[in-house]
Amino acid sequence: MAKNFLKRFAALMAALSMLLLAGCNVENIGEEPNERKEKAAISVHFLDVGQADSILVKAPSGKNMLIDAGNNNDGEKVVSYLKSQGISKIDVLVGTHPHEDHIGGLDNVIKNFDIVNIYMPRVTSSTKTYKDVIEAVKAKNLSINTAKYGVKLDLGDGIDATMLAPIGQSYENLNDYSAVIKIRYGNTSFLFMGDAEKTSENEILNKGIDLKADVLKVGHHGSDTSTGTSFLDAVNPRYAVISVGANNVYGHPNKSTIDKLNKKGISILRTDKDGTIVLTSDGQNINVSN
Ligand SMILES: [Zn+2]
């Protein structure tokens, strides 16, 4: 009797577990891929730091990258924005080139977060701003990786992030040392130019790399020294983001750059008009919010 009962109990449990497993499978097929799609997105934040650059990239893997950190006075603003985004560690920190409007707030960022990898081009500057960055790097026992063509950046699975410049060893103009970064997520891509000017653009063009990108962070705050016609044709973006301060003394963005973008029907987003701009991509579509 007891034996029989045990047998039947075991059979019942086996049947139940089969049902449970089958149930889970049905659920997996029905819901999980959609959930995954919703969660997996990359967001790119163009911080409003006036006449300067600071861009946060949050990858679906949880890794993140900060490209530049605004002027010296923007350091605290950048730090609190990152904290508001729940960030405690920066996986990839890039100082595109040693001008104050790009590396000014970098020392604050280095002091306030765990930094996994920091990249800067191989060029120095005699400014106090640059020295402050180097001191912050030393105080954290970090070593600077060279930003240059071909460097792969680790933002986790599903994201392809590569440096396209600088390509050359030395330039007359500090802007042309700018680290240029292209990232691809699914069918969408972003190209970040720093302050790279036409010399660097032409070198990149000559490499014959695929430059096509949905979003172009326009070089050098929309100055006419950047965004050459053939370069823009090769990138052929849907969105152009210009990081620029209202009524800046440089007259950025230059009218000729704006005209060029308008002529191609590209949507222009500007931090002086739109404030901080956030672009989100699920790998297929890009959404804009600010
Ligand atoms: Zn700049």
CSV table of N, CA and C in Angstrom, one decimal, residues 1-10:
chain,number,residue,atom,x,y,z
A,1,MET,N,0.8,-1.2,0.0
A,1,MET,CA,0.0,0.0,0.0
A,1,MET,C,0.9,1.3,0.0
A,2,ALA,N,1.8,1.3,1.0
A,2,ALA,CA,2.7,2.5,1.1
A,2,ALA,C,3.5,2.6,-0.2
A,3,LYS,N,3.9,1.4,-0.7
A,3,LYS,CA,4.8,1.4,-1.9
A,3,LYS,C,4.1,2.0,-3.1
A,4,ASN,N,2.8,1.6,-3.2
A,4,ASN,CA,2.0,2.1,-4.3
A,4,ASN,C,1.8,3.6,-4.2
A,5,PHE,N,1.5,4.0,-2.9
A,5,PHE,CA,1.3,5.4,-2.7
A,5,PHE,C,2.5,6.2,-3.1
A,6,LEU,N,3.7,5.7,-2.7
A,6,LEU,CA,4.9,6.4,-3.0
A,6,LEU,C,5.1,6.5,-4.5
A,7,LYS,N,4.8,5.4,-5.2
A,7,LYS,CA,5.0,5.3,-6.7
A,7,LYS,C,4.1,6.4,-7.3
A,8,ARG,N,2.8,6.4,-6.8
A,8,ARG,CA,1.9,7.3,-7.5
A,8,ARG,C,2.3,8.8,-7.1
A,9,PHE,N,2.8,9.0,-5.9
A,9,PHE,CA,3.2,10.3,-5.5
A,9,PHE,C,4.4,10.8,-6.4
A,10,ALA,N,5.3,9.9,-6.6
A,10,ALA,CA,6.5,10.2,-7.5
A,10,ALA,C,6.0,10.6,-8.9
